[in-house]
XYZ file of C-alpha atoms in Angstrom:
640
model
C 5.995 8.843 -5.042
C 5.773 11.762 -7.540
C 4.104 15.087 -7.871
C 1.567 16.101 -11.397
C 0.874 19.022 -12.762
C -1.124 20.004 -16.476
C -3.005 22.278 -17.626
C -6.088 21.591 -20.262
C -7.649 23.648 -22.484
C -11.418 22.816 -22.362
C -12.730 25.367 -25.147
C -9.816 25.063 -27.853
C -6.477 23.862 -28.596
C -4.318 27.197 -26.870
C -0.316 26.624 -26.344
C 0.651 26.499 -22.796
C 3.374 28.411 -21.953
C 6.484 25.914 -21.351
C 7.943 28.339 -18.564
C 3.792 28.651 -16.444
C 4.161 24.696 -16.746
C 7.370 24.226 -15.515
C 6.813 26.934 -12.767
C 3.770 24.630 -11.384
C 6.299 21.470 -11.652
C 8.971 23.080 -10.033
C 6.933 24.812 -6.878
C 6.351 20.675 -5.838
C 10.088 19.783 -6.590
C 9.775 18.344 -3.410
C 7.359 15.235 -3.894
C 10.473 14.228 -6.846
C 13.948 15.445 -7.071
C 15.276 12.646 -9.068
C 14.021 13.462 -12.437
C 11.198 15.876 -13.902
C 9.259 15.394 -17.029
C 6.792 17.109 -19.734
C 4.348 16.337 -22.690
C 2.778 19.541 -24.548
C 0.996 19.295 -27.666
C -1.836 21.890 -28.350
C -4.429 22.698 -25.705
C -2.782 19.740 -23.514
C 0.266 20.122 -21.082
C 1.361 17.421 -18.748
C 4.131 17.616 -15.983
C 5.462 15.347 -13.617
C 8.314 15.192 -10.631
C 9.651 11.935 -9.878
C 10.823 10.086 -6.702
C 12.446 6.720 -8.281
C 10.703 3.332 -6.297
C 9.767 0.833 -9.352
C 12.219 0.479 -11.991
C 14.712 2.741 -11.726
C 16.226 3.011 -15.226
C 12.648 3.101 -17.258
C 9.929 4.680 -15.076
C 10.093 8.040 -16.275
C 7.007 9.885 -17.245
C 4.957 11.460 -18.650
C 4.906 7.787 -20.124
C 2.895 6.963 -23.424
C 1.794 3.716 -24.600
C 2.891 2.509 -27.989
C 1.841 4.717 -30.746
C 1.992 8.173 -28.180
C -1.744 8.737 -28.286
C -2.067 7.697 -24.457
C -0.136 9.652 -22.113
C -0.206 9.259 -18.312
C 1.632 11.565 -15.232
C 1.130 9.202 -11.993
C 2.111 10.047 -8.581
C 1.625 6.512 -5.869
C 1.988 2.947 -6.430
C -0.121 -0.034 -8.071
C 0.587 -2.509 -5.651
C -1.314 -5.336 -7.634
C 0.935 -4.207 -11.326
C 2.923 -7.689 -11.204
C -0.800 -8.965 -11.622
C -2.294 -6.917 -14.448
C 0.565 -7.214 -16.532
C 0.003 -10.732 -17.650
C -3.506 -10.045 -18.164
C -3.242 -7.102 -20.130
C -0.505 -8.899 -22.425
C -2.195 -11.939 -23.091
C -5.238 -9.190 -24.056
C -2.049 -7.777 -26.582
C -0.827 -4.776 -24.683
C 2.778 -4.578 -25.219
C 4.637 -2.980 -22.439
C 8.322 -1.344 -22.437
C 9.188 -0.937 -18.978
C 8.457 -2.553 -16.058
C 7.066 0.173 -13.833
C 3.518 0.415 -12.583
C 3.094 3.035 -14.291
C 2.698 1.766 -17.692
C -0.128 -0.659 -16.347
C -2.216 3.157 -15.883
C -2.160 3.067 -19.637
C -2.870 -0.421 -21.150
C -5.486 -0.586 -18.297
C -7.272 2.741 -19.865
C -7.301 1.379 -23.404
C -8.318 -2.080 -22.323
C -11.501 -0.822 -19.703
C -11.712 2.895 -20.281
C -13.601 4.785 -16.859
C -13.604 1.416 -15.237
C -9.673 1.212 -15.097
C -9.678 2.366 -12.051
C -11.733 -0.572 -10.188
C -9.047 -2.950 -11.460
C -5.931 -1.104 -9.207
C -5.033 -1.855 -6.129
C -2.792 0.687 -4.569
C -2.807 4.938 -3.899
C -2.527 6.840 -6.903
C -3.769 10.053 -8.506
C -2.958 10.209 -11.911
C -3.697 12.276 -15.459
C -4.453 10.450 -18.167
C -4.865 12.297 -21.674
C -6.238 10.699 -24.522
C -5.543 12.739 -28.219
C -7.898 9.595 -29.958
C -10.592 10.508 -27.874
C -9.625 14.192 -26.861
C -10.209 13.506 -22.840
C -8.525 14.362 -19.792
C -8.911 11.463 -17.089
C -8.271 12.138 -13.837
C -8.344 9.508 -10.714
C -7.786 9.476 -6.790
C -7.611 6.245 -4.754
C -10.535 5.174 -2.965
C -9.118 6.448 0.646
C -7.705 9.593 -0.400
C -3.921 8.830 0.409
C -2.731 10.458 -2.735
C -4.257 14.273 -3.346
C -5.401 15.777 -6.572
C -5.908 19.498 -6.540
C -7.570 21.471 -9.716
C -9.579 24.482 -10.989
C -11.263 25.689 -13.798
C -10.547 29.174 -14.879
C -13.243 31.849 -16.800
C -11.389 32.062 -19.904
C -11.528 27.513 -20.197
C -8.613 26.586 -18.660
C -8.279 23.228 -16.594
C -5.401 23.121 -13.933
C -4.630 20.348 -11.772
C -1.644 19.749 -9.121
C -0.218 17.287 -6.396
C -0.584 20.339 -3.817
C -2.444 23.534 -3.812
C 0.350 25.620 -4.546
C 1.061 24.403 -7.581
C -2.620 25.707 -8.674
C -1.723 28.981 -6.634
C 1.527 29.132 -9.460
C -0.632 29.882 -12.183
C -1.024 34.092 -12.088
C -4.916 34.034 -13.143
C -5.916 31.284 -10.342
C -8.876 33.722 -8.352
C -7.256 33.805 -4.710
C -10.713 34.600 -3.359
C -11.050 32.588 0.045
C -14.405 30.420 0.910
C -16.298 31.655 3.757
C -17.638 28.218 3.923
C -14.375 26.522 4.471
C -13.376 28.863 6.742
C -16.480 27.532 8.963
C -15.441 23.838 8.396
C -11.445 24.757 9.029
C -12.433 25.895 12.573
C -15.052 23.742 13.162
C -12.659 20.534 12.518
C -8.767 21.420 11.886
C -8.834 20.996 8.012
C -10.986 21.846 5.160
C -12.409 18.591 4.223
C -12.697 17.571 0.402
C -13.961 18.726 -2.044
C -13.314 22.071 -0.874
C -10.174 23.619 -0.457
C -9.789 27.222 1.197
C -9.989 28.738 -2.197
C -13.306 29.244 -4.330
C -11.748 28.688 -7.513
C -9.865 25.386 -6.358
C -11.197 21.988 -5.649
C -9.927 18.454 -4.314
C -11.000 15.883 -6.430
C -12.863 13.435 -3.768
C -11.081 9.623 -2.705
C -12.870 7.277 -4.931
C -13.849 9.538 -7.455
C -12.980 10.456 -11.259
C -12.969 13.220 -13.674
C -13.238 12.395 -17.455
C -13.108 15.746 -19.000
C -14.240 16.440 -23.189
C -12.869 19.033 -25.090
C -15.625 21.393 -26.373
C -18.139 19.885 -23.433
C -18.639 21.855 -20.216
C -17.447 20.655 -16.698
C -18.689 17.357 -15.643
C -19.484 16.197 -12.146
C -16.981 13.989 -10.366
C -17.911 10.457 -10.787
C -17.891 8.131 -7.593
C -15.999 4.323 -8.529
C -15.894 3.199 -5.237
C -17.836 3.317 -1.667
C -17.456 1.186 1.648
C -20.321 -0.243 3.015
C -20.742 -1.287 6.363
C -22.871 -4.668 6.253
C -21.817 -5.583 9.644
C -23.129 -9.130 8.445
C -20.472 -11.714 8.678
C -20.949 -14.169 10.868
C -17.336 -14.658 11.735
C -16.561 -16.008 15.333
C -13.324 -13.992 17.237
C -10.994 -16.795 16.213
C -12.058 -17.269 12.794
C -11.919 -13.412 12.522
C -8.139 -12.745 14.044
C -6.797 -15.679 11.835
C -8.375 -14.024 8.310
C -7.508 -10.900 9.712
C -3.768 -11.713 10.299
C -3.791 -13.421 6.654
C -5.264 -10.073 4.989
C -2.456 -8.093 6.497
C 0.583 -10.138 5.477
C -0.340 -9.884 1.752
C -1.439 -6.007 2.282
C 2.099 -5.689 4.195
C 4.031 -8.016 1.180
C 2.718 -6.089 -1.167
C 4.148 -2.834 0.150
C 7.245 -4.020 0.871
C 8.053 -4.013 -3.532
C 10.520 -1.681 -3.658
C 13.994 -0.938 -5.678
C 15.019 1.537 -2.752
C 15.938 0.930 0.869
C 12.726 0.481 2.656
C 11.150 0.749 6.237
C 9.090 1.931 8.766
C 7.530 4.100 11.977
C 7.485 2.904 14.833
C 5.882 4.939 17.600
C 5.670 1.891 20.274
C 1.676 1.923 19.221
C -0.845 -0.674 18.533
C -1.029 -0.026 14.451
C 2.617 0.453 13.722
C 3.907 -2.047 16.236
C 1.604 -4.798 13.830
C 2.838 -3.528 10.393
C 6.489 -4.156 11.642
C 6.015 -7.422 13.540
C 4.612 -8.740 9.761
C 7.023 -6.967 7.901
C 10.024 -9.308 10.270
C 8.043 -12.300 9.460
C 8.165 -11.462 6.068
C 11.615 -9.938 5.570
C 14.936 -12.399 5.077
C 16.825 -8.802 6.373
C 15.840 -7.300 9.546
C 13.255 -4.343 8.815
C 14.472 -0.969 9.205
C 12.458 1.033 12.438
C 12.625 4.653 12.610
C 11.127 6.354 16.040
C 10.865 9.602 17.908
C 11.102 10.118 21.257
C 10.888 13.095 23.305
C 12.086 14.780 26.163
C 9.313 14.942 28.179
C 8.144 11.800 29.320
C 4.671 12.607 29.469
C 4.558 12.519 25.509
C 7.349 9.745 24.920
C 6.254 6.347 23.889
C 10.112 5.502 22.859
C 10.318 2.714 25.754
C 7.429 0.932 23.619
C 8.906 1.241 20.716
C 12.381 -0.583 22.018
C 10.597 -3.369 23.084
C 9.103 -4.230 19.490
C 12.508 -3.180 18.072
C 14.329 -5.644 20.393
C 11.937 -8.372 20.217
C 11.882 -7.985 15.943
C 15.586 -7.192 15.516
C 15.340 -4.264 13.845
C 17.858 -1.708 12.735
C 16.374 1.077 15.604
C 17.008 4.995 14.345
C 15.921 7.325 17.255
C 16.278 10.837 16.819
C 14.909 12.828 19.956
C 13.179 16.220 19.753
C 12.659 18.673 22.406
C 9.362 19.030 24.006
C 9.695 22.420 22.825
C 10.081 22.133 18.981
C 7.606 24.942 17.812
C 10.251 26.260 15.030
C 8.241 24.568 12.291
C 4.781 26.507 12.827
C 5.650 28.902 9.662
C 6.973 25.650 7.882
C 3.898 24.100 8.340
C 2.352 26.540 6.765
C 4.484 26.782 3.588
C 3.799 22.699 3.355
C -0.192 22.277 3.939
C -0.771 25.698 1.595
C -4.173 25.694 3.386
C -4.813 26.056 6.962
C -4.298 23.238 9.006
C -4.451 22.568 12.591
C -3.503 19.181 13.653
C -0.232 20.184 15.644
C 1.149 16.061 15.732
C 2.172 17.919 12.122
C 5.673 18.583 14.009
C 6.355 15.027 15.127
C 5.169 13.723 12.416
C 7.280 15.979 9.983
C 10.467 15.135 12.337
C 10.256 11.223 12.020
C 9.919 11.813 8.438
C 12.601 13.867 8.274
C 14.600 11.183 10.509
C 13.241 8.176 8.256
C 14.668 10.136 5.024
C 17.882 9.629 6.275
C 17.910 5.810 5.580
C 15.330 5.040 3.504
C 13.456 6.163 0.975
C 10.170 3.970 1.456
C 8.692 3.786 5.090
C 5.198 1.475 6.144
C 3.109 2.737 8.614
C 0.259 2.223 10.837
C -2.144 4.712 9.525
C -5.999 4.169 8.876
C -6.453 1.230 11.701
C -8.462 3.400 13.888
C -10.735 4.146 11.116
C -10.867 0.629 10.284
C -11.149 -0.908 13.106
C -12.862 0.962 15.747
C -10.045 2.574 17.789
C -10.548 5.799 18.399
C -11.535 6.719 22.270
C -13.994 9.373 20.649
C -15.752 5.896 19.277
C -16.474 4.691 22.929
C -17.686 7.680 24.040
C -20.017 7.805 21.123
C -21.575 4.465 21.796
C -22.174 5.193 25.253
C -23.853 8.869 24.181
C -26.345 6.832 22.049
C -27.255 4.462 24.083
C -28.174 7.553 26.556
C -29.949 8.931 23.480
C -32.063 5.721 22.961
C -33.368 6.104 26.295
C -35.413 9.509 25.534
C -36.397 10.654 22.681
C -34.961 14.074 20.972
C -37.697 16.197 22.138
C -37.156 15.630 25.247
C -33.285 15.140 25.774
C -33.220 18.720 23.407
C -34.297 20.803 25.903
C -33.549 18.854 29.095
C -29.870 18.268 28.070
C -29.109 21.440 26.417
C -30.112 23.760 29.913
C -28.152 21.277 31.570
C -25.054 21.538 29.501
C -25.544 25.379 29.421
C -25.605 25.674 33.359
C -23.233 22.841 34.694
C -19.716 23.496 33.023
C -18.824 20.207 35.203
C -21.706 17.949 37.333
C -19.671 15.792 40.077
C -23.057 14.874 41.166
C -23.864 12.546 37.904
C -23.122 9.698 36.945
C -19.665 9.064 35.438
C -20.900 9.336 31.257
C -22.561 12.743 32.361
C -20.141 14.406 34.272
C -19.008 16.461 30.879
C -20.054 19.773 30.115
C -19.630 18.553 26.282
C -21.553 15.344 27.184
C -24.410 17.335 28.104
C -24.277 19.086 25.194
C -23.833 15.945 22.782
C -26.816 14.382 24.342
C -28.931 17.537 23.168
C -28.403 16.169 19.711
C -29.279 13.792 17.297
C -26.293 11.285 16.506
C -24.616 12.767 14.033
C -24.922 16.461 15.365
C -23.657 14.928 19.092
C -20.457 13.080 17.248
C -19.737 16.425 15.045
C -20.319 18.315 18.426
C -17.515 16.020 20.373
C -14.703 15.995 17.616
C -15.146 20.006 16.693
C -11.956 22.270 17.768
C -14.121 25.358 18.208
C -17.768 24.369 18.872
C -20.654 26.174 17.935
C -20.982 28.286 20.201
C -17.580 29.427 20.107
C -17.342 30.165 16.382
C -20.630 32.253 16.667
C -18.208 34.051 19.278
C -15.067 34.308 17.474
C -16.491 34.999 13.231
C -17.170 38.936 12.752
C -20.453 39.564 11.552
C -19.910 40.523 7.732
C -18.051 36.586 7.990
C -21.076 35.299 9.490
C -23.602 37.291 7.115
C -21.604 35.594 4.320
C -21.883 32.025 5.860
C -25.725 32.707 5.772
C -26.638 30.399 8.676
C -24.305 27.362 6.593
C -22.718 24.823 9.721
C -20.067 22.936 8.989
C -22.247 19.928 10.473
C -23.580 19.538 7.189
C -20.304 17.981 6.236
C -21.020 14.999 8.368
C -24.445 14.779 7.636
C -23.689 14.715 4.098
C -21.781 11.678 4.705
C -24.172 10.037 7.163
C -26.515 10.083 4.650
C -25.188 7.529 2.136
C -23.764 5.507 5.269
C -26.404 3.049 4.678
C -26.363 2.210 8.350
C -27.224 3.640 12.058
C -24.624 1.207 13.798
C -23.499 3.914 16.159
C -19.771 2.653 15.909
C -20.143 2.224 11.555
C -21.756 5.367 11.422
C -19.195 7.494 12.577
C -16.605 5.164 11.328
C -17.684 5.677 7.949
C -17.884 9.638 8.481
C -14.089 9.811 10.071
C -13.200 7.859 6.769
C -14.895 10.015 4.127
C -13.414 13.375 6.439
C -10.694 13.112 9.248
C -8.623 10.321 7.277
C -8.533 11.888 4.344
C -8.813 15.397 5.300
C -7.088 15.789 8.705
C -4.575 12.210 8.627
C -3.769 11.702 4.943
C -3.040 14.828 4.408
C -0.503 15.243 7.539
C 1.633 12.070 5.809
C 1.349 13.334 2.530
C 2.512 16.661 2.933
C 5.104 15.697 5.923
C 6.583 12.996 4.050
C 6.775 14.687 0.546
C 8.857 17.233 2.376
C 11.684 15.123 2.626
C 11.074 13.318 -0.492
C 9.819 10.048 1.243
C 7.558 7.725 0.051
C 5.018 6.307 3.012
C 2.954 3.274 2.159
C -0.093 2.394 4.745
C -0.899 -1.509 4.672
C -3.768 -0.690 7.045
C -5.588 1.282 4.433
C -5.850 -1.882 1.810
C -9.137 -1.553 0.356
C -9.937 -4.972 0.159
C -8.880 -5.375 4.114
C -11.095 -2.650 4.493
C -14.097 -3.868 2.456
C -13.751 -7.201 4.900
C -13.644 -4.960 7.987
C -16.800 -3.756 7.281
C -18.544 -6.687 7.006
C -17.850 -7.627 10.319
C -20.002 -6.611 13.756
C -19.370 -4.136 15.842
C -19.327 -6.261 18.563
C -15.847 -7.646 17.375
C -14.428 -3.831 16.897
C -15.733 -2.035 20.117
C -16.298 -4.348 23.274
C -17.202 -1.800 26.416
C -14.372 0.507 27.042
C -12.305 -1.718 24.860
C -11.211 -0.294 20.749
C -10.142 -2.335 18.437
C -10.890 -5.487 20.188
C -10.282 -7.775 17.165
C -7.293 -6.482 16.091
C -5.584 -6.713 19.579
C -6.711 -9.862 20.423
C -5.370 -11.188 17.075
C -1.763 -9.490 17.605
C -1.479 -11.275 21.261
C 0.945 -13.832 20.104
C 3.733 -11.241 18.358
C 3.101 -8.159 20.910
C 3.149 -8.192 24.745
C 0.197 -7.204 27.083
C 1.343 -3.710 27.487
C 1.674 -2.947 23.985
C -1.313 -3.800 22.886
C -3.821 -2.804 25.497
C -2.052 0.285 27.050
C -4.056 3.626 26.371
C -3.273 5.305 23.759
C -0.933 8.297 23.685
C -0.688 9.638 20.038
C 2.106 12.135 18.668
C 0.618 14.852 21.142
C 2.840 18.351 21.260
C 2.567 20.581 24.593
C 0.652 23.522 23.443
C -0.859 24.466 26.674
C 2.798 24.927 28.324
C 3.892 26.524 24.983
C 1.194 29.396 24.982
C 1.930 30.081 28.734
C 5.641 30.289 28.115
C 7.842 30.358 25.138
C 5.169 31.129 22.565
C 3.308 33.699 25.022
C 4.196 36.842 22.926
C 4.304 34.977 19.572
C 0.559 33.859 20.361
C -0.181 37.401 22.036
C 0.996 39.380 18.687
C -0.452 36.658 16.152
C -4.198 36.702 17.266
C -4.021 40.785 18.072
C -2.106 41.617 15.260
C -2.206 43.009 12.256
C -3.005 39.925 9.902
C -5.907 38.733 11.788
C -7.692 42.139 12.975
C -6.975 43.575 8.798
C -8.670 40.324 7.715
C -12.240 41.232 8.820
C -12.916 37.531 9.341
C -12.937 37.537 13.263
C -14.305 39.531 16.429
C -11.422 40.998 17.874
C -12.632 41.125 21.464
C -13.117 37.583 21.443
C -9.662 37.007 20.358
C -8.506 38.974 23.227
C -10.680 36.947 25.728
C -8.374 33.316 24.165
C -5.306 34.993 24.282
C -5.783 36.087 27.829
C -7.984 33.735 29.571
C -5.240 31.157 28.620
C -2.113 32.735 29.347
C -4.009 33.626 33.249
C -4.464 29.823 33.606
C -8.016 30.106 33.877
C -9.185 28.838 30.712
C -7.351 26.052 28.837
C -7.913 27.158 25.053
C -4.590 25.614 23.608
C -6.448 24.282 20.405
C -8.733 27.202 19.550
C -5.191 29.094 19.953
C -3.609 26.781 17.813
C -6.208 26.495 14.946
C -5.943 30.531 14.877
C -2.063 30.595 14.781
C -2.336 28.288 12.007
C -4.950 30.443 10.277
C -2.490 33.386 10.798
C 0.250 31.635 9.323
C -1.947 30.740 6.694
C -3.099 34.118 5.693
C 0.638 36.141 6.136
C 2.184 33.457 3.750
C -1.170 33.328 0.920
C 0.053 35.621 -0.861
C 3.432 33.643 -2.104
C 4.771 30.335 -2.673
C 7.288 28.183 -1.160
C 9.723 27.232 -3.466
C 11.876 24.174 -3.788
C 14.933 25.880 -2.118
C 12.749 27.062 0.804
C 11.063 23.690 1.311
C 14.843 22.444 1.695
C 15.960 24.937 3.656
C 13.473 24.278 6.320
């Protein structure tokens, strides 16, 4: 796991200053303290921080293929490299080391654009070619690895592991999107391929950029898509059996490593299956790392003993307090852009816990996505089939003055007792699912945006997001529909990005077997019905784990790596949250409505409204905005 950095010149062949380049290297020192690297030759400068996993003694980069004229900076793995290797030799690529990296280049001079279809792993990786005078860039197809970059007036490209190295260079515009503000409170995170930033931009999961010197900006081009055919006709046993099969090679394959390697274990469904494989895989017992926490509401450690016991594992458990809210200005620092999803602190502490004895940790990330977990995905499915009972013109109006005038109906049925299920049922599918996962709802954000933010957003709703998606869905299966949106926005945009940036803290390398694209690809094939079963998720997956996990594992509800921010406002935080949404940086930013602030702050500390994650979200955007204006360095990242 490794960090890039460059800069390109489209227009001409300008020298890059060595000391910009290795200021944009060193602000991600981070993501690879073992060894840095550079390649500058005019109008071209490549950079690269390493974290040593695949040969230890060769893999440096930037890395060039024979003659020099194909250089690549790489940050993830090729988990399929021990297979294109022969290939590409008996084709007469000559290779030097034995990384995965050198496969990048002897794969771009064999198949050019198309490279990229032939890897099997998460990358994001520069590729410059002098022969051909391009810069090619390249995210996996789920978006584990990021890939920031911007194009400056005067022709410059810039590109970068994390934001902040773009925010290094001194002529990067730091003019803020109003449209991404919408979309950050709407849903947590500012999903790709917009970043908080005008001038900066995420290069989208399964997507390329093959840039030309002396040609203007190209599009992003697409490689890669999942489509949700939902027509295998696999019975349940035939199903679990291929199922189980597809995750011991995805598992086998991450376990390659020259490092001491692991995994989480949070006493979940996903994890609990990526370590009971890994044991029956391993001739050593697997390495578990856990959190637990004081506060048994929120503490799944008991879980996670059980598969530890029953695997014999080598069990780390670290325990944090159930009030650890020192890292709210750290998380800031790390994500660069705001970012909301407060299981950020746990999920930075078992990191942080797993660094301590290994250096590669598995986890259980992306099975929700996959295979239908989610409780929101339920509640979905039973909204629609509401919906299919009247049609929009009707539920519209009838719905909507029922959700505006019963804020909870004891008198309805169980699926309409919700205010917000009123509300969803006013709306067409994808409008009621965007409706049910947003942080601040419509309504809300017309309440809390100032009106010189909301004259800028001209009438733009972050919904279009999701209906961008759920138009090249290619499917109204109410359960593939929205699985297909989460995976194009809240796995890369909200999950991904909380691993990435958590994990590259500490220098730790986290591989997610659950996110194979080829066990994805199968998943999709298969029905609904053998995902999402009544008020049963994942339905497949459990019933294929029941021999190697016990009852209560496997079909207890889930619990997540939730943090008590309720309490937190009410208590410790009261006057941090009090002087953060009525101070200074906030009320000077002429983005919100300050009365509305005051009616969160103290509706919720009076205990008669519970707005912990509007609160939240606006703490983070504070954070956000009173840091903007520098960058964490290296030594800072350590220090926290």
């Amino acid at each position: 796991m490794c960090g890039i950095a460059g800069l390109f010149d489209l227009r001409g062949r300008r020298d890059f200053p060595r000391d910009l380049v290795e200021r944009m290297n060193t602000v991600q020192f981070h993501r690879g303290p073992d060894e840095g690297g550079f390649h500058f030759e005019p109008g071209v400068a490549l950079a690269h921080r390493r974290l040593s996993i695949i040969d230890l003694s060769t893999g440096q980069q930037p890395l060039a293929n024979e003659d020099g004229s194909v250089i690549v900076v790489f940050n993830g793995e090729i988990y399929n490299f021990q297979e294109l290797v022969p290939e590409l030799q008996a084709l007469g690529h000559v290779f030097r080391t034995h990384s995965d990296t050198e496969v990048i280049v002897h794969a771009w001079e064999q198949w050019g654009e198309d490279c990229v279809r032939r890897f099997r792993g998460m990358f994001a990786f520069a590729l410059w070619d002098r022969n051909r005078d391009t810069l090619f860039l390249a995210r996996d197809r789920l978006g584990v690895k990021p890939l920031f970059y911007a194009l400056l007036a005067d022709g410059q490209f810039l590109f970068g592991s994390e934001l902040k190295v773009l925010m290094a260079h001194p002529s990067l515009p730091r003019e803020i999107e109003p449209q991404a503000i919408e979309e950050y409170f709407a849903l947590g995170y500012v999903p790709e391929p917009r970043s908080i930033y005008k001038a900066a931009l995420k290069l989208p999961p399964g997507h390329t950029l093959t840039l030309r010197r002396g040609q203007p900006m190209p599009a992003t081009r697409e490689y890669w898509d999942v489509r949700f055919t939902l027509s295998n006709p696999m019975s349940m046993e035939d199903a679990c059996d291929e199922l189980l099969a597809r995750l011991r090679e995805s598992v086998r394959l991450r376990m390659i490593a020259e490092v001491p390697l692991g995994a989480f274990l949070s006493g979940g469904v996903d994890s609990s299956a990526v370590v009971a494989t890994m044991a029956g895989i391993s001739a050593t017992p697997v390495n578990t790392c856990s959190i637990s926490f004081d506060d048994p509401a929120y503490d799944e450690g008991a879980y996670a003993r059980e598969v530890a016991q029953r695997y014999g594992t080598n069990h780390f458990v670290e325990t944090v307090a159930s009030d650890d809210f020192d890292l709210i200005d750290t998380l800031a620092r790390l994500y660069d852009e705001p970012y909301a999803d407060s299981s950020a602190m746990p999920t930075y502490r078992v990191c942080q816990l797993a660094r301590k004895r290994v250096t590669v940790a598995l986890s259980g990330d992306g099975g929700d996505e996959a295979m239908g977990g989610y409780r929101r995905y339920r509640l979905h499915a039973m909204e629609e089939r509401a919906r299919n009972m009247l049609p929009l013109s009707l539920r519209r109006p009838l719905f909507g003055t029922l959700g505006k005038l019963y804020p909870k109906a004891d008198w309805a049925p169980r699926v309409f007792r919700a205010k917000t299920t009123f509300e969803g049922l006013s709306r067409d599918a994808v409008e009621g699912y965007f409706h049910s996962v947003s942080i601040l709802r419509d309504p809300m954000r017309a309440r809390l945006f100032s009106s010189s933010l909301k004259k800028e957003l001209a009438g733009y709703n972050a919904v279009e997001v999701f209906r961008h998606h759920a138009a090249r869905a290619g499917t109204d299966d109410a359960l593939a529909l929205v699985q297909y949106i989460d995976m194009k926005t809240y796995l890369v945009g909200d999950i991904n990005t909380k691993v990435d940036r958590a994990s590259m803290a500490h220098s730790l390398e986290v591989r997610e077997p659950l996110m194979d694209h080829p066990l994805v690809e199968w998943l999709a094939t298969l029905p609904s019905s053998l995902k999402l079963q009544g008020q049963q998720g994942k339905l497949l997956f459990k019933r294929a784990l029941e021999p190697q996990l016990s009852q209560e594992i496997l079909y207890r509800p889930k619990m997540g790596f939730a943090v008590p921010l309720s309490r937190w406002f009410r208590g410790p935080l009261r006057e941090r949250v009090r002087n953060s949404l009525l101070g200074d940086t906030l009320a000077g930013s002429g983005l919100f409505d300050r009365s509305y602030l005051e009616h969160l702050v103290s509706a919720h500390q009076a205990g008669t409204r519970d707005y912990s994650a509007p609160i939240w979200t606006l703490l983070m955007f504070e954070a956000f905005l009173a840091q903007s204006q520098g960058i964490a360095t290296a030594p800072e990242l350590a220090a926290a």
